[in-house]
Coordinates of C-alpha atoms in Angstrom, one line a residue:
M757 CA -24.3 -63.6 -135.2
K758 CA -27.8 -62.5 -134.2
S759 CA -29.3 -64.4 -137.2
K760 CA -27.2 -67.5 -136.3
I761 CA -28.5 -67.6 -132.7
L762 CA -32.2 -67.0 -133.8
S763 CA -32.0 -69.8 -136.5
S764 CA -30.3 -72.1 -133.9
G765 CA -33.1 -71.6 -131.4
S766 CA -35.8 -72.2 -134.1
L767 CA -34.0 -75.3 -135.3
S768 CA -33.8 -76.8 -131.7
R769 CA -37.5 -76.2 -131.1
L770 CA -38.4 -77.8 -134.5
Q771 CA -36.3 -80.8 -133.6
L772 CA -38.1 -81.0 -130.3
L773 CA -41.6 -80.9 -132.0
T774 CA -40.6 -83.2 -134.9
V775 CA -41.2 -86.5 -133.0
P776 CA -44.6 -85.7 -131.5
L777 CA -45.8 -84.1 -134.7
A778 CA -44.8 -87.1 -136.7
L779 CA -46.4 -89.4 -134.1
T780 CA -49.5 -87.3 -134.1
L781 CA -49.8 -87.3 -137.9
T782 CA -49.1 -91.0 -138.0
L783 CA -51.6 -91.9 -135.4
I784 CA -54.3 -89.5 -136.9
G785 CA -53.6 -90.9 -140.3
G786 CA -53.9 -94.5 -139.0
I787 CA -57.1 -93.7 -137.1
G788 CA -58.6 -91.8 -140.0
W789 CA -57.8 -94.7 -142.4
Y790 CA -59.2 -97.3 -139.9
V791 CA -62.4 -95.1 -139.4
W792 CA -62.9 -94.6 -143.1
D793 CA -62.4 -98.4 -143.7
S794 CA -64.8 -99.2 -140.9
Y795 CA -67.3 -96.7 -142.3
Q796 CA -67.0 -98.2 -145.8
A797 CA -67.4 -101.8 -144.4
F798 CA -70.4 -100.7 -142.3
K799 CA -71.9 -99.0 -145.3
R800 CA -71.3 -102.2 -147.4
I801 CA -72.9 -104.4 -144.8
Q802 CA -75.8 -102.0 -144.3
T803 CA -76.4 -102.1 -148.1
Q804 CA -76.0 -105.8 -148.1
D805 CA -78.4 -106.1 -145.2
M806 CA -81.0 -104.0 -147.0
Q807 CA -80.6 -106.1 -150.1
I808 CA -80.9 -109.3 -148.1
Q809 CA -84.1 -108.0 -146.4
Q810 CA -85.5 -106.8 -149.7
L811 CA -84.6 -110.2 -151.4
S812 CA -86.2 -112.1 -148.5
A813 CA -89.4 -110.1 -148.7
E814 CA -89.4 -110.2 -152.5
I815 CA -88.9 -114.1 -152.5
T816 CA -91.7 -114.5 -150.0
Y817 CA -94.0 -112.2 -151.9
L818 CA -93.3 -113.8 -155.2
D819 CA -93.8 -117.2 -153.8
E820 CA -97.2 -116.2 -152.5
V821 CA -98.0 -114.6 -155.9
L822 CA -97.1 -117.8 -157.7
T823 CA -99.1 -119.9 -155.4
M824 CA -102.2 -117.7 -155.6
S825 CA -101.9 -117.4 -159.4
A826 CA -101.7 -121.2 -159.8
H827 CA -104.7 -121.8 -157.5
M828 CA -106.8 -119.0 -159.1
A829 CA -106.0 -120.3 -162.6
V830 CA -107.2 -123.8 -161.6
A831 CA -110.2 -122.4 -159.7
T832 CA -111.4 -120.0 -162.4
G833 CA -109.9 -121.3 -165.5
D834 CA -108.8 -117.8 -166.4
S835 CA -105.7 -117.7 -168.6
Q836 CA -104.7 -114.3 -167.2
W837 CA -103.6 -116.0 -164.0
I838 CA -101.6 -118.4 -165.9
E839 CA -99.9 -115.4 -167.7
R840 CA -99.4 -113.8 -164.3
Y841 CA -97.8 -116.9 -163.0
Q842 CA -95.5 -117.1 -166.0
K843 CA -94.7 -113.4 -165.5
Y844 CA -93.5 -113.7 -161.9
D845 CA -91.9 -117.1 -162.1
P846 CA -88.6 -115.7 -163.7
Q847 CA -88.5 -113.1 -161.1
V848 CA -88.5 -115.7 -158.3
I849 CA -85.7 -117.5 -160.1
A850 CA -83.8 -114.2 -160.5
A851 CA -84.3 -113.2 -156.9
L852 CA -83.0 -116.7 -155.7
A853 CA -80.0 -116.3 -158.0
E854 CA -79.2 -112.9 -156.7
A855 CA -79.6 -114.1 -153.1
T856 CA -77.3 -117.1 -153.8
K857 CA -74.7 -114.8 -155.4
L858 CA -75.0 -112.3 -152.4
I859 CA -74.7 -114.8 -149.6
P860 CA -73.6 -118.2 -151.1
T861 CA -73.0 -119.7 -147.7
V862 CA -76.7 -119.6 -146.9
F863 CA -77.6 -121.6 -150.0
E864 CA -75.0 -124.3 -149.5
G865 CA -76.9 -126.3 -146.9
K866 CA -79.7 -128.9 -146.9
A867 CA -82.4 -126.4 -146.9
S868 CA -81.2 -125.0 -150.3
E869 CA -81.3 -128.6 -151.7
Q870 CA -84.9 -129.1 -150.5
I871 CA -85.9 -125.7 -151.9
N872 CA -84.5 -126.7 -155.4
A873 CA -86.1 -130.2 -155.3
S874 CA -89.5 -129.2 -154.1
A875 CA -89.5 -126.1 -156.4
Q876 CA -88.9 -128.3 -159.3
K877 CA -91.7 -130.7 -158.3
L878 CA -94.1 -127.8 -157.6
L879 CA -93.2 -126.2 -160.9
A880 CA -93.8 -129.5 -162.7
M881 CA -97.2 -130.0 -161.0
E882 CA -98.2 -126.4 -161.7
E883 CA -97.2 -126.7 -165.4
E884 CA -99.2 -129.9 -165.6
A885 CA -102.1 -128.2 -164.0
F886 CA -102.0 -125.3 -166.4
Q887 CA -102.0 -127.7 -169.3
L888 CA -105.0 -129.5 -167.9
V889 CA -106.8 -126.2 -167.4
Q890 CA -106.0 -125.3 -171.0
R891 CA -107.5 -128.6 -172.1
G892 CA -110.6 -128.0 -170.1
Q893 CA -109.8 -130.5 -167.4
R894 CA -110.1 -128.1 -164.4
Q895 CA -111.2 -130.9 -162.1
L896 CA -108.1 -132.9 -162.7
A897 CA -106.1 -129.7 -162.3
S898 CA -107.8 -128.8 -159.0
E899 CA -107.2 -132.3 -157.7
L900 CA -103.5 -132.0 -158.7
L901 CA -102.9 -128.6 -157.0
F902 CA -105.0 -129.3 -153.9
G903 CA -103.8 -132.8 -153.6
Q904 CA -101.7 -134.4 -150.8
E905 CA -98.5 -134.5 -152.9
Y906 CA -98.7 -130.8 -153.9
E907 CA -99.4 -129.8 -150.3
T908 CA -96.5 -132.0 -149.0
Q909 CA -94.1 -130.4 -151.5
K910 CA -95.5 -127.0 -150.7
Q911 CA -94.9 -127.5 -147.0
I912 CA -91.3 -128.8 -147.7
Y913 CA -90.7 -125.7 -149.9
T914 CA -92.2 -123.3 -147.4
A915 CA -90.3 -124.8 -144.4
A916 CA -87.0 -124.8 -146.4
M917 CA -87.7 -121.3 -147.7
G918 CA -88.4 -120.2 -144.1
Q919 CA -85.1 -121.7 -143.0
V920 CA -83.3 -119.8 -145.8
T921 CA -85.0 -116.6 -145.0
S922 CA -84.2 -117.0 -141.3
A923 CA -80.6 -117.8 -142.2
M924 CA -80.5 -114.7 -144.4
Q925 CA -81.8 -112.5 -141.6
Q926 CA -79.4 -114.2 -139.2
Y927 CA -76.5 -113.5 -141.5
A928 CA -77.5 -109.9 -141.8
E929 CA -77.8 -109.6 -138.0
N930 CA -74.4 -111.3 -137.5
S931 CA -72.7 -109.0 -140.1
L932 CA -74.2 -106.0 -138.3
K933 CA -73.2 -107.3 -134.9
T934 CA -69.6 -108.0 -136.2
Q935 CA -69.4 -104.4 -137.6
T936 CA -70.7 -103.0 -134.4
Q937 CA -68.0 -104.8 -132.5
K938 CA -65.4 -103.5 -134.8
A939 CA -66.8 -100.0 -134.4
S940 CA -66.6 -100.4 -130.6
I941 CA -63.0 -101.5 -130.9
A942 CA -62.3 -98.6 -133.2
I943 CA -63.7 -96.2 -130.6
L944 CA -61.6 -97.8 -127.9
I945 CA -58.6 -97.5 -130.1
V946 CA -59.3 -93.9 -130.9
I947 CA -59.7 -93.1 -127.2
A948 CA -56.5 -94.9 -126.3
T949 CA -54.7 -93.1 -129.1
L950 CA -56.0 -89.7 -128.0
I951 CA -54.8 -90.4 -124.3
I952 CA -51.3 -91.4 -125.7
L953 CA -51.2 -88.2 -127.8
I954 CA -52.4 -86.1 -124.8
L955 CA -49.6 -87.7 -122.6
V956 CA -47.0 -87.2 -125.3
W957 CA -47.9 -83.6 -126.0
I958 CA -48.0 -82.9 -122.3
F959 CA -44.4 -84.4 -122.0
V960 CA -43.3 -82.3 -125.1
L961 CA -44.8 -79.2 -123.8
R962 CA -43.1 -79.6 -120.5
M963 CA -39.8 -80.2 -122.3
L964 CA -40.4 -77.2 -124.5
V965 CA -41.2 -75.0 -121.4
N966 CA -38.0 -76.2 -119.7
S967 CA -36.1 -75.5 -122.9
I968 CA -37.4 -72.0 -123.2
Q969 CA -36.7 -71.4 -119.5
S970 CA -33.2 -72.6 -120.0
I971 CA -32.8 -70.4 -123.0
R972 CA -34.0 -67.4 -121.0
E973 CA -31.5 -68.2 -118.2
V974 CA -28.7 -68.6 -120.7
S975 CA -29.7 -65.3 -122.4
S976 CA -29.7 -63.5 -119.1
T977 CA -26.2 -65.0 -118.3
I978 CA -25.0 -63.9 -121.8
S979 CA -26.3 -60.4 -121.2
A980 CA -24.6 -60.2 -117.8
V981 CA -21.3 -61.5 -119.2
T982 CA -21.4 -59.2 -122.2
T983 CA -22.0 -56.3 -119.9
Q984 CA -19.0 -57.2 -117.8
I985 CA -17.0 -57.7 -121.0
T986 CA -18.0 -54.4 -122.4
S987 CA -17.0 -52.7 -119.1
A988 CA -13.6 -54.5 -119.1
I989 CA -13.0 -53.6 -122.7
Q990 CA -13.8 -50.0 -122.0
E991 CA -11.2 -50.0 -119.2
Q992 CA -8.7 -51.7 -121.5
E993 CA -9.4 -49.1 -124.2
E994 CA -8.7 -46.2 -121.7
L995 CA -5.5 -47.9 -120.5
A996 CA -4.4 -48.4 -124.2
V997 CA -4.9 -44.8 -124.9
E998 CA -3.0 -43.8 -121.8
Q999 CA -0.2 -46.3 -122.7
A1000 CA 0.0 -44.9 -126.2
S1001 CA 0.3 -41.3 -124.9
A1002 CA 3.0 -42.4 -122.5
V1003 CA 4.9 -44.1 -125.2
S1004 CA 4.7 -41.1 -127.5
Q1005 CA 6.0 -38.9 -124.7
T1006 CA 8.8 -41.4 -123.9
T1007 CA 9.7 -41.6 -127.6
A1008 CA 10.0 -37.8 -127.8
T1009 CA 12.2 -37.8 -124.6
M1010 CA 14.4 -40.5 -126.1
N1011 CA 14.8 -38.6 -129.3
E1012 CA 16.1 -35.6 -127.3
L1013 CA 18.3 -37.8 -125.2
G1014 CA 19.8 -39.3 -128.4
S1015 CA 20.6 -35.8 -129.7
S1016 CA 22.3 -35.0 -126.4
A1017 CA 24.3 -38.3 -126.5
R1018 CA 25.5 -37.6 -130.0
Q1019 CA 26.7 -34.1 -128.9
S1020 CA 28.5 -35.6 -125.9
A1021 CA 30.2 -38.1 -128.1
E1022 CA 31.4 -35.4 -130.5
Q1023 CA 32.8 -33.3 -127.5
V1024 CA 34.5 -36.4 -126.2
E1025 CA 36.1 -37.1 -129.6
V1026 CA 37.6 -33.6 -129.6
A1027 CA 38.8 -34.1 -126.0
L1028 CA 40.3 -37.4 -127.0
I1029 CA 42.2 -35.8 -129.9
E1030 CA 43.7 -33.2 -127.5
A1031 CA 44.6 -35.8 -125.0
K1032 CA 46.4 -37.9 -127.5
Q1033 CA 48.5 -34.9 -128.5
A1034 CA 49.6 -34.5 -124.8
L1035 CA 50.0 -38.3 -124.4
N1036 CA 53.6 -38.1 -125.9
L1037 CA 54.6 -36.2 -122.7
A1038 CA 53.4 -39.1 -120.4
D1039 CA 56.4 -41.6 -121.1
N1040 CA 57.5 -41.4 -117.5
G1041 CA 54.1 -42.4 -116.0
T1042 CA 53.6 -45.5 -118.2
Q1043 CA 53.7 -48.1 -115.4
V1044 CA 51.2 -46.2 -113.2
V1045 CA 49.1 -45.4 -116.2
S1046 CA 49.0 -49.2 -117.1
Q1047 CA 47.7 -49.9 -113.6
T1048 CA 45.1 -47.2 -113.9
L1049 CA 44.2 -48.5 -117.4
N1050 CA 43.6 -52.0 -115.9
S1051 CA 41.4 -50.5 -113.3
M1052 CA 39.5 -48.5 -115.8
D1053 CA 39.1 -51.6 -117.9
T1054 CA 37.4 -53.1 -115.0
L1055 CA 35.3 -50.0 -114.7
K1056 CA 34.6 -50.3 -118.5
N1057 CA 33.5 -53.9 -118.1
K1058 CA 31.1 -53.0 -115.3
V1059 CA 29.7 -50.0 -117.2
G1060 CA 29.5 -52.3 -120.3
A1061 CA 27.5 -54.7 -118.2
I1062 CA 25.2 -51.9 -117.3
A1063 CA 24.9 -51.0 -120.9
D1064 CA 24.0 -54.6 -121.8
R1065 CA 21.2 -54.5 -119.4
I1066 CA 19.8 -51.5 -121.2
S1067 CA 16.5 -53.0 -122.5
C1068 CA 14.2 -50.3 -121.5
L1069 CA 14.2 -46.6 -121.0
S1070 CA 15.0 -46.8 -117.2
E1071 CA 18.3 -48.6 -117.9
Q1072 CA 19.4 -46.1 -120.5
T1073 CA 18.7 -43.3 -118.1
R1074 CA 20.9 -44.8 -115.5
Q1075 CA 23.7 -45.3 -118.0
I1076 CA 23.4 -41.6 -119.0
G1077 CA 23.4 -40.6 -115.3
T1078 CA 26.5 -42.8 -114.7
I1079 CA 28.3 -41.3 -117.7
S1080 CA 27.4 -37.7 -116.7
S1081 CA 28.6 -38.3 -113.1
L1082 CA 31.9 -39.8 -114.4
A1083 CA 32.4 -36.9 -116.8
R1084 CA 31.9 -34.4 -113.9
D1085 CA 34.5 -36.3 -111.7
L1086 CA 36.9 -36.5 -114.5
A1087 CA 36.5 -32.8 -115.3
N1088 CA 37.1 -32.0 -111.6
Q1089 CA 40.1 -34.2 -111.5
T1090 CA 41.4 -32.7 -114.8
N1091 CA 41.0 -29.3 -113.3
M1092 CA 42.9 -30.3 -110.2
L1093 CA 45.6 -31.9 -112.2
S1094 CA 45.8 -28.9 -114.6
L1095 CA 46.2 -26.6 -111.5
N1096 CA 48.8 -28.9 -110.1
A1097 CA 50.5 -28.9 -113.5
A1098 CA 50.5 -25.1 -113.7
V1099 CA 52.0 -24.9 -110.3
E1100 CA 54.7 -27.3 -111.3
A1101 CA 55.2 -25.3 -114.5
V1102 CA 55.7 -22.1 -112.5
R1103 CA 58.2 -23.8 -110.3
A1104 CA 59.9 -25.1 -113.3
G1105 CA 60.3 -21.6 -114.6
E1106 CA 61.2 -21.1 -118.2
A1107 CA 61.5 -24.8 -118.9
G1108 CA 57.9 -25.4 -117.8
R1109 CA 56.3 -22.7 -119.8
G1110 CA 55.2 -24.9 -122.7
F1111 CA 53.8 -27.5 -120.3
S1112 CA 51.9 -24.6 -118.6
V1113 CA 50.1 -23.8 -122.0
V1114 CA 49.2 -27.4 -122.4
A1115 CA 47.8 -27.6 -118.8
S1116 CA 45.7 -24.5 -119.6
E1117 CA 44.2 -26.1 -122.7
I1118 CA 43.5 -29.3 -120.8
R1119 CA 41.7 -27.2 -118.2
K1120 CA 39.6 -25.6 -120.9
L1121 CA 38.9 -28.9 -122.3
A1122 CA 37.8 -30.2 -118.8
D1123 CA 35.5 -27.2 -118.4
Q1124 CA 33.8 -28.0 -121.7
S1125 CA 33.5 -31.6 -120.6
K1126 CA 32.1 -30.5 -117.3
G1127 CA 29.6 -28.3 -119.1
S1128 CA 28.5 -31.1 -121.4
A1129 CA 28.3 -33.4 -118.5
Q1130 CA 26.1 -31.0 -116.6
K1131 CA 23.7 -30.7 -119.6
I1132 CA 23.5 -34.5 -119.7
A1133 CA 22.9 -34.5 -115.9
N1134 CA 20.1 -32.0 -116.3
L1135 CA 18.5 -34.2 -119.0
V1136 CA 18.9 -37.2 -116.8
N1137 CA 17.2 -35.5 -113.8
D1138 CA 14.3 -34.5 -116.0
I1139 CA 13.9 -38.1 -117.2
Q1140 CA 14.3 -39.5 -113.7
L1141 CA 11.4 -37.3 -112.5
A1142 CA 9.1 -39.4 -114.8
I1143 CA 10.8 -42.7 -114.3
T1144 CA 11.1 -43.7 -110.6
S1145 CA 10.8 -47.4 -111.2
T1146 CA 14.5 -47.7 -112.3
A1147 CA 15.9 -46.3 -109.0
M1148 CA 17.3 -49.6 -107.7
V1149 CA 19.0 -50.6 -110.9
T1150 CA 20.4 -47.0 -111.2
D1151 CA 21.7 -47.2 -107.6
E1152 CA 23.5 -50.5 -108.4
G1153 CA 25.2 -49.0 -111.4
T1154 CA 26.1 -45.9 -109.5
K1155 CA 27.7 -48.0 -106.7
T1156 CA 29.7 -49.8 -109.4
V1157 CA 30.8 -46.7 -111.1
S1158 CA 31.7 -45.1 -107.6
E1159 CA 33.9 -48.1 -106.8
G1160 CA 35.6 -47.6 -110.2
M1161 CA 36.0 -43.9 -109.6
N1162 CA 37.4 -44.4 -106.2
F1163 CA 39.9 -46.9 -107.6
T1164 CA 40.7 -44.3 -110.4
H1165 CA 41.1 -41.6 -107.7
R1166 CA 43.5 -43.8 -105.8
S1167 CA 45.4 -44.4 -109.0
A1168 CA 45.4 -40.7 -109.8
Q1169 CA 47.0 -40.0 -106.4
T1170 CA 50.0 -42.0 -107.6
F1171 CA 50.5 -39.7 -110.5
N1172 CA 53.6 -37.7 -109.8
N1173 CA 53.7 -35.6 -112.9
V1174 CA 51.6 -34.2 -115.7
A1175 CA 52.1 -37.4 -117.8
N1176 CA 50.2 -39.4 -115.3
A1177 CA 47.4 -36.8 -115.4
V1178 CA 47.3 -36.7 -119.2
N1179 CA 47.4 -40.5 -119.5
T1180 CA 44.4 -40.5 -117.1
I1181 CA 42.6 -38.0 -119.2
T1182 CA 43.2 -40.1 -122.3
L1183 CA 41.9 -43.2 -120.8
N1184 CA 38.8 -41.5 -119.4
S1185 CA 38.2 -39.8 -122.8
Q1186 CA 38.3 -43.1 -124.5
Q1187 CA 36.0 -44.7 -121.9
I1188 CA 33.6 -41.8 -122.3
S1189 CA 33.7 -42.0 -126.1
L1190 CA 32.9 -45.6 -126.1
T1191 CA 30.1 -45.2 -123.6
A1192 CA 28.7 -42.3 -125.6
Q1193 CA 28.7 -44.4 -128.7
Q1194 CA 27.1 -47.4 -126.9
Q1195 CA 24.6 -45.0 -125.4
A1196 CA 23.7 -43.6 -128.9
V1197 CA 23.2 -47.1 -130.3
A1198 CA 21.1 -48.2 -127.3
I1199 CA 19.0 -45.0 -127.5
Q1200 CA 18.3 -45.7 -131.2
Q1201 CA 17.3 -49.3 -130.3
V1202 CA 15.0 -48.0 -127.5
F1203 CA 13.6 -45.4 -130.0
E1204 CA 12.8 -48.2 -132.4
A1205 CA 11.3 -50.3 -129.6
M1206 CA 9.1 -47.3 -128.6
N1207 CA 7.9 -47.0 -132.2
S1208 CA 7.1 -50.7 -132.1
L1209 CA 5.2 -50.2 -128.9
N1210 CA 3.3 -47.3 -130.3
L1211 CA 2.3 -49.4 -133.3
G1212 CA 1.3 -52.3 -131.1
A1213 CA -0.8 -49.9 -128.9
S1214 CA -2.5 -48.7 -132.1
R1215 CA -3.2 -52.3 -133.1
T1216 CA -4.4 -53.2 -129.5
T1217 CA -6.8 -50.3 -129.7
N1218 CA -8.3 -51.6 -133.0
V1219 CA -8.6 -55.1 -131.5
I1220 CA -10.3 -53.7 -128.4
S1221 CA -12.7 -51.8 -130.6
Q1222 CA -13.5 -54.9 -132.6
T1223 CA -13.9 -56.9 -129.5
K1224 CA -16.3 -54.2 -128.1
T1225 CA -18.4 -54.3 -131.3
A1226 CA -18.6 -58.1 -131.1
A1227 CA -19.6 -57.9 -127.4
Q1228 CA -22.4 -55.4 -128.4
Q1229 CA -23.6 -57.8 -131.2
L1230 CA -23.6 -60.7 -128.6
N1231 CA -25.6 -58.6 -126.2
E1232 CA -28.1 -57.7 -129.0
A1233 CA -28.4 -61.4 -130.0
A1234 CA -29.0 -62.3 -126.3
S1235 CA -31.8 -59.7 -126.2
S1236 CA -33.3 -61.0 -129.4
L1237 CA -33.2 -64.5 -128.0
K1238 CA -35.1 -63.4 -124.9
E1239 CA -37.7 -61.8 -127.2
L1240 CA -37.9 -64.9 -129.3
V1241 CA -38.7 -67.3 -126.3

């Protein structure tokens, strides 16, 4: 996570700098190329200007050399001057050819034509003068070179050559001026480009500073949030530990309660067997017993409704309390009925002795039921001390059972003989047996639910631990992000 956040921050800054960097490199490259091209052009023009000046000076010098050599050859008759003339004449031609090649536009006008025409005439007269000198006719040669025609052609040649030389110098000056203007434009472009780059970089740096400030604010926010998350996770972890402890204690209590319920069911089964043996004596109270059975069915349905609502430990505790209360009431009623039966047996004398024995056994069975019910009541009281949130539902069930017990009591008052009492015991034993079985099943379901809760609490603890680790990593990443910016 930390490396992802750092790489993300670096990538965003690189993206922010990409455009100005690309623009800077492009402009600098363009400026550099333009400056280099201007430098090369200026260098070429400077070289060309130097060549033009050299050629202009060389042509002027060679022309004077040729003129002086021709005059000296005629004046002195010395052949060395002729040789000198012949030596420098090709150089003049080569210099003119080079100048024509270098700046052809200068030699395309009228002056160039005049130079060529007069040069040919002067060359012809000078060659003729040299031949006269070689034949010993120096006077004729002198008249030819110092004559009016020669001077006229010489003036034409000199004037045209002056125009060409001036044109060559003007061309050099114009080229230098043009390149100077280009250099000035290049300087202006460079200055404008630098101003644009400075403005762009100021804008980019402001954006970068704002981005860094935003990253710092986000990092501070992340640090604060992760601190709060860590605190909340710590509280949730403590609550999960407490919940797991409470679930473990509740599971142990439900296990003990299940054992007690199974014992109660076994005792009720024994009482039911004994009651069925005495049920044969209850033929005379069938009608009243039927009414009582209907009433107890109603009670059974109500208690069954209570059992259906057992979805948590509080509902099961209330069911056990209801059953234990019912068992105590039935045991008391059974004791009362057995006493009444014993009294009736004494009154009956010898004929009621067998019934007296049965009544005594029933009373013992009632005492056992009462003892079992008392044990269950003690367990219920212990559980109710830890579970107070189920008081309202328990009160509602108690009221329903009390109404059923009142109806059963009113039905019991109609019993006129032992058969009615035995039938009542039978019905109550059946109800207790069914309730005990349902209670055992419900307790097993609650026990399994508690195990599931315990497993869920363990998983929750693991998830909280992982979340805590992730929050710590996020906090470290935020700190690293602060250091980065």
